[in-house]
């Protein structure tokens, strides 16, 4: 079945990473994939645009079914391969409620990380304001503190079991540590990160340029 | 069962509206609800913060299960009340793929609408730039044209059947028309809007301040 699957991806992109973790967890190793370079603008190439008219990665196809949005691809994979690999959907109502809640709160965490870490990349020089960046930093700090509280009821994002919430949320948390988040100030986040980073699905999909250069930047050191 | 459900909501908020459409479609009329005023900052009141520490609407609770993120609440409701009301999950793989894809693309549409319609509200005066607003407008135009193409394979967002994609996507499209989007330049979007606006679940949850004042602004007239 994995032979019917094609993924175009970029190294270190949380949306791509999510889909790759889901593929690993569902036992779909051996899918077709191609690593593309954002720097070389390969995400705007014809082979990507043929699948994803937005020219974004991931570009994902299962048979003739195209599912480029990363949340969509994770939900679709769990639904289509429910009986295979790790069950990623929690069925008990209270666990399922928390799973869905954390899945979508992860978007806010990812957005707030992006608003700080890629501020200069996203905002043209003439439109940058120190006041805006400061506000983004404050918002990110508040968000990280919220997640530190969330994880007091761990060990996973939705409680006792690994689930779609982790498939989707882990890359954001890994991103924070890659950019120097303090393990001492965020012990729950660190414990979560440490628990998951050697999980086979996550290890197998670890961003190659993070492997080559294990030392990230320290933008979040003071957070 | 509806008596176990509590929703705090704001009029015209697409995230709140989605959850209300889902509740109607699943036959959960009679749930507890309270309309709050964003202007009066009621979303920061204790009764909201007790459910949603982010101080945002919707704040949603089913029994002891809290699911405030609107996508999460819609997915949860469909899963918990699968056999009741309208089936909102499409099961055929190709329909399900499209349903998930459109659900999450709707976020981009909503974001791009927000970036234009609420630019002045979101960006402090000293940080506003005409160049940024123009860029947001161009991005929104491109996005609307993409949706116009999407709907050539209608009548619903995921094809033949009403689904979670419509529950989630309709409020964004209604928003565009509320702000004056041209029916002539976007005939497919207009056809979709016209098909859905009188659907019972949507009529029952129509934003009260839109009912009181049916004429919206014309910000998108030239789009």
CSV table of N, CA and C in Angstrom, one decimal, chain B residues 53-140:
chain,number,residue,atom,x,y,z
B,53,UNK,N,-9.1,28.8,29.2
B,53,UNK,CA,-8.1,29.7,29.8
B,53,UNK,C,-7.5,30.7,28.8
B,54,UNK,N,-7.7,30.5,27.5
B,54,UNK,CA,-7.3,31.5,26.6
B,54,UNK,C,-8.2,32.7,26.5
B,55,UNK,N,-9.4,32.6,27.1
B,55,UNK,CA,-10.3,33.8,27.1
B,55,UNK,C,-10.8,34.0,25.7
B,56,UNK,N,-11.1,32.9,25.0
B,56,UNK,CA,-11.6,33.0,23.6
B,56,UNK,C,-12.9,32.3,23.5
B,57,UNK,N,-13.7,32.8,22.5
B,57,UNK,CA,-14.9,32.1,22.1
B,57,UNK,C,-14.7,31.4,20.8
B,58,UNK,N,-15.3,30.2,20.6
B,58,UNK,CA,-16.2,29.5,21.6
B,58,UNK,C,-15.5,28.9,22.8
B,59,UNK,N,-16.3,28.8,23.9
B,59,UNK,CA,-15.9,28.0,25.0
B,59,UNK,C,-16.9,26.9,25.1
B,60,UNK,N,-16.5,25.6,25.0
B,60,UNK,CA,-17.4,24.5,24.7
B,60,UNK,C,-17.1,23.4,25.7
B,61,UNK,N,-18.2,22.8,26.2
B,61,UNK,CA,-18.1,21.8,27.2
B,61,UNK,C,-19.2,20.7,27.0
B,62,UNK,N,-18.8,19.5,27.0
B,62,UNK,CA,-19.8,18.4,26.9
B,62,UNK,C,-19.5,17.5,28.1
B,63,UNK,N,-20.4,17.5,29.0
B,63,UNK,CA,-20.1,16.8,30.3
B,63,UNK,C,-18.9,17.5,30.9
B,64,UNK,N,-17.9,16.7,31.3
B,64,UNK,CA,-16.7,17.3,31.8
B,64,UNK,C,-15.6,17.5,30.7
B,65,UNK,N,-16.0,17.2,29.5
B,65,UNK,CA,-15.0,17.3,28.4
B,65,UNK,C,-15.0,18.6,27.8
B,66,UNK,N,-13.9,19.3,27.8
B,66,UNK,CA,-13.7,20.7,27.3
B,66,UNK,C,-13.1,20.6,25.9
B,67,UNK,N,-13.7,21.2,25.0
B,67,UNK,CA,-13.1,21.2,23.6
B,67,UNK,C,-13.4,22.6,23.0
B,68,UNK,N,-12.5,23.5,23.2
B,68,UNK,CA,-12.7,24.9,22.9
B,68,UNK,C,-12.3,25.2,21.4
B,69,UNK,N,-11.3,24.5,20.9
B,69,UNK,CA,-10.9,24.8,19.5
B,69,UNK,C,-12.0,24.4,18.6
B,70,UNK,N,-12.4,25.2,17.7
B,70,UNK,CA,-13.7,25.0,16.9
B,70,UNK,C,-13.6,23.8,16.0
B,71,UNK,N,-12.4,23.6,15.4
B,71,UNK,CA,-12.3,22.3,14.6
B,71,UNK,C,-12.4,21.1,15.5
B,72,UNK,N,-11.7,21.2,16.6
B,72,UNK,CA,-11.7,20.1,17.6
B,72,UNK,C,-13.1,19.8,18.0
B,73,UNK,N,-13.9,20.8,18.3
B,73,UNK,CA,-15.3,20.6,18.7
B,73,UNK,C,-16.1,19.9,17.6
B,74,UNK,N,-16.0,20.4,16.4
B,74,UNK,CA,-16.7,19.8,15.3
B,74,UNK,C,-16.4,18.3,15.1
B,75,UNK,N,-15.1,18.0,15.1
B,75,UNK,CA,-14.6,16.6,14.9
B,75,UNK,C,-15.1,15.7,16.1
B,76,UNK,N,-15.0,16.3,17.3
B,76,UNK,CA,-15.5,15.6,18.5
B,76,UNK,C,-17.0,15.3,18.4
B,77,UNK,N,-17.8,16.3,18.1
B,77,UNK,CA,-19.2,16.1,18.0
B,77,UNK,C,-19.6,15.0,17.0
B,78,UNK,N,-19.0,15.1,15.8
B,78,UNK,CA,-19.3,14.1,14.8
B,78,UNK,C,-18.9,12.7,15.3
B,79,UNK,N,-17.8,12.6,16.0
B,79,UNK,CA,-17.4,11.3,16.5
B,79,UNK,C,-18.3,10.8,17.6
B,80,UNK,N,-18.6,11.6,18.5
B,80,UNK,CA,-19.4,11.2,19.7
B,80,UNK,C,-20.9,11.0,19.3
B,81,UNK,N,-21.4,11.6,18.3
B,81,UNK,CA,-22.8,11.5,18.0
B,81,UNK,C,-22.9,11.0,16.5
B,82,UNK,N,-22.1,10.0,16.2
B,82,UNK,CA,-22.0,9.6,14.8
B,82,UNK,C,-23.3,9.1,14.3
B,83,UNK,N,-24.1,8.4,15.1
B,83,UNK,CA,-25.3,7.7,14.6
B,83,UNK,C,-26.5,8.7,14.6
B,84,UNK,N,-26.3,9.9,15.0
B,84,UNK,CA,-27.4,10.9,15.3
B,84,UNK,C,-27.3,12.0,14.3
B,85,UNK,N,-28.5,12.5,13.8
B,85,UNK,CA,-28.5,13.6,12.9
B,85,UNK,C,-27.8,13.4,11.6
B,86,UNK,N,-27.3,14.4,11.0
B,86,UNK,CA,-26.6,14.3,9.7
B,86,UNK,C,-25.3,13.6,9.8
B,87,UNK,N,-25.0,12.6,9.0
B,87,UNK,CA,-23.6,12.1,9.0
B,87,UNK,C,-22.7,13.1,8.4
B,88,UNK,N,-21.7,13.6,9.1
B,88,UNK,CA,-20.9,14.7,8.6
B,88,UNK,C,-19.5,14.2,8.1
B,89,UNK,N,-19.2,13.0,8.4
B,89,UNK,CA,-17.9,12.3,8.0
B,89,UNK,C,-18.2,11.6,6.7
B,90,UNK,N,-17.4,11.8,5.7
B,90,UNK,CA,-17.6,11.1,4.4
B,90,UNK,C,-16.7,9.9,4.5
B,91,UNK,N,-17.2,8.7,4.1
B,91,UNK,CA,-16.4,7.5,4.3
B,91,UNK,C,-15.7,7.0,3.1
B,92,UNK,N,-16.2,7.3,1.9
B,92,UNK,CA,-15.5,6.8,0.7
B,92,UNK,C,-14.1,7.6,0.6
B,93,UNK,N,-13.0,6.8,0.4
B,93,UNK,CA,-11.7,7.4,0.6
B,93,UNK,C,-11.5,8.7,-0.3
B,94,UNK,N,-12.0,8.7,-1.5
B,94,UNK,CA,-11.7,9.9,-2.3
B,94,UNK,C,-12.5,11.1,-1.8
B,95,UNK,N,-13.7,10.9,-1.3
B,95,UNK,CA,-14.5,11.9,-0.7
B,95,UNK,C,-14.0,12.4,0.6
B,96,UNK,N,-13.5,11.4,1.4
B,96,UNK,CA,-12.9,11.8,2.7
B,96,UNK,C,-11.6,12.6,2.5
B,97,UNK,N,-10.8,12.2,1.5
B,97,UNK,CA,-9.6,13.0,1.3
B,97,UNK,C,-9.9,14.5,1.0
B,98,UNK,N,-10.9,14.6,0.1
B,98,UNK,CA,-11.3,16.0,-0.3
B,98,UNK,C,-11.9,16.8,0.9
B,99,UNK,N,-12.7,16.1,1.7
B,99,UNK,CA,-13.3,16.7,2.8
B,99,UNK,C,-12.3,17.2,3.8
B,100,UNK,N,-11.3,16.4,4.1
B,100,UNK,CA,-10.3,16.8,5.0
B,100,UNK,C,-9.4,18.0,4.4
B,101,UNK,N,-9.1,17.8,3.1
B,101,UNK,CA,-8.3,18.9,2.4
B,101,UNK,C,-9.0,20.2,2.5
B,102,UNK,N,-10.3,20.2,2.1
B,102,UNK,CA,-11.1,21.5,2.1
B,102,UNK,C,-11.3,22.1,3.6
B,103,UNK,N,-11.5,21.2,4.5
B,103,UNK,CA,-11.6,21.6,5.9
B,103,UNK,C,-10.4,22.5,6.3
B,104,UNK,N,-9.2,22.0,6.0
B,104,UNK,CA,-8.0,22.7,6.4
B,104,UNK,C,-7.6,23.9,5.5
B,105,UNK,N,-8.0,23.8,4.2
B,105,UNK,CA,-7.8,24.9,3.4
B,105,UNK,C,-8.7,26.1,3.8
B,106,UNK,N,-9.8,25.8,4.4
B,106,UNK,CA,-10.7,26.8,4.9
B,106,UNK,C,-10.0,27.7,5.9
B,107,UNK,N,-9.1,27.2,6.7
B,107,UNK,CA,-8.3,28.0,7.6
B,107,UNK,C,-7.6,29.1,6.9
B,108,UNK,N,-7.0,28.7,5.8
B,108,UNK,CA,-6.2,29.7,5.0
B,108,UNK,C,-7.2,30.8,4.5
B,109,UNK,N,-8.3,30.4,4.0
B,109,UNK,CA,-9.3,31.4,3.5
B,109,UNK,C,-9.7,32.3,4.6
B,110,UNK,N,-10.0,31.7,5.8
B,110,UNK,CA,-10.4,32.5,6.9
B,110,UNK,C,-9.3,33.5,7.3
B,111,UNK,N,-8.1,33.0,7.4
B,111,UNK,CA,-6.9,33.8,7.8
B,111,UNK,C,-6.7,35.0,6.8
B,112,UNK,N,-6.9,34.7,5.5
B,112,UNK,CA,-6.6,35.8,4.5
B,112,UNK,C,-7.8,36.8,4.5
B,113,UNK,N,-9.0,36.3,4.8
B,113,UNK,CA,-10.1,37.3,5.0
B,113,UNK,C,-9.8,38.2,6.2
B,114,UNK,N,-9.4,37.6,7.3
B,114,UNK,CA,-9.1,38.3,8.5
B,114,UNK,C,-7.9,39.3,8.3
B,115,UNK,N,-6.9,38.9,7.6
B,115,UNK,CA,-5.8,39.8,7.3
B,115,UNK,C,-6.2,41.1,6.6
B,116,UNK,N,-7.3,41.0,5.8
B,116,UNK,CA,-7.7,42.2,5.1
B,116,UNK,C,-8.8,42.9,5.9
B,117,UNK,N,-9.8,42.2,6.3
B,117,UNK,CA,-11.0,42.8,6.9
B,117,UNK,C,-10.7,43.4,8.3
B,118,UNK,N,-9.8,42.8,9.0
B,118,UNK,CA,-9.5,43.3,10.4
B,118,UNK,C,-8.1,43.8,10.5
B,119,UNK,N,-7.5,44.2,9.4
B,119,UNK,CA,-6.1,44.7,9.4
B,119,UNK,C,-6.0,45.8,10.5
B,120,UNK,N,-6.9,46.8,10.4
B,120,UNK,CA,-6.7,48.0,11.3
B,120,UNK,C,-7.0,47.6,12.8
B,121,UNK,N,-7.8,46.6,12.9
B,121,UNK,CA,-8.2,46.2,14.3
B,121,UNK,C,-7.1,45.4,14.9
B,122,UNK,N,-6.3,44.6,14.1
B,122,UNK,CA,-5.3,43.8,14.6
B,122,UNK,C,-3.9,44.4,14.7
B,123,UNK,N,-3.7,45.4,13.8
B,123,UNK,CA,-2.3,46.0,13.8
B,123,UNK,C,-2.4,47.4,14.4
B,124,UNK,N,-1.6,47.6,15.4
B,124,UNK,CA,-1.6,49.0,16.0
B,124,UNK,C,-1.2,50.0,15.0
B,125,UNK,N,-1.8,51.2,15.2
B,125,UNK,CA,-1.7,52.3,14.1
B,125,UNK,C,-0.2,52.5,13.7
B,126,UNK,N,0.7,52.6,14.7
B,126,UNK,CA,2.1,52.9,14.4
B,126,UNK,C,2.8,51.8,13.6
B,127,UNK,N,2.2,50.7,13.5
B,127,UNK,CA,2.8,49.5,12.8
B,127,UNK,C,2.1,49.2,11.4
B,128,UNK,N,1.1,50.0,11.1
B,128,UNK,CA,0.4,49.7,9.8
B,128,UNK,C,1.2,50.2,8.6
B,129,UNK,N,1.1,49.4,7.5
B,129,UNK,CA,1.8,49.8,6.3
B,129,UNK,C,0.8,49.5,5.1
B,130,UNK,N,0.7,50.5,4.2
B,130,UNK,CA,-0.2,50.3,3.1
B,130,UNK,C,0.3,49.2,2.2
B,131,UNK,N,1.7,49.0,2.2
B,131,UNK,CA,2.3,47.9,1.4
B,131,UNK,C,1.8,46.5,1.9
B,132,UNK,N,1.7,46.4,3.3
B,132,UNK,CA,1.3,45.2,3.9
B,132,UNK,C,-0.1,44.9,3.5
B,133,UNK,N,-1.0,45.9,3.7
B,133,UNK,CA,-2.4,45.7,3.4
B,133,UNK,C,-2.6,45.3,1.9
B,134,UNK,N,-1.9,46.0,1.1
B,134,UNK,CA,-2.0,45.7,-0.4
B,134,UNK,C,-1.6,44.2,-0.6
B,135,UNK,N,-0.5,43.8,0.0
B,135,UNK,CA,-0.1,42.4,-0.2
B,135,UNK,C,-1.2,41.4,0.4
B,136,UNK,N,-1.8,41.8,1.5
B,136,UNK,CA,-2.8,40.9,2.0
B,136,UNK,C,-4.0,40.9,1.1
B,137,UNK,N,-4.3,42.0,0.5
B,137,UNK,CA,-5.5,42.0,-0.5
B,137,UNK,C,-5.2,41.2,-1.7
B,138,UNK,N,-4.0,41.2,-2.2
B,138,UNK,CA,-3.6,40.4,-3.4
B,138,UNK,C,-3.7,38.9,-3.0
B,139,UNK,N,-3.2,38.6,-1.8
B,139,UNK,CA,-3.2,37.2,-1.4
B,139,UNK,C,-4.7,36.7,-1.2
B,140,UNK,N,-5.6,37.6,-0.7
B,140,UNK,CA,-7.0,37.2,-0.5
B,140,UNK,C,-7.6,37.0,-1.9
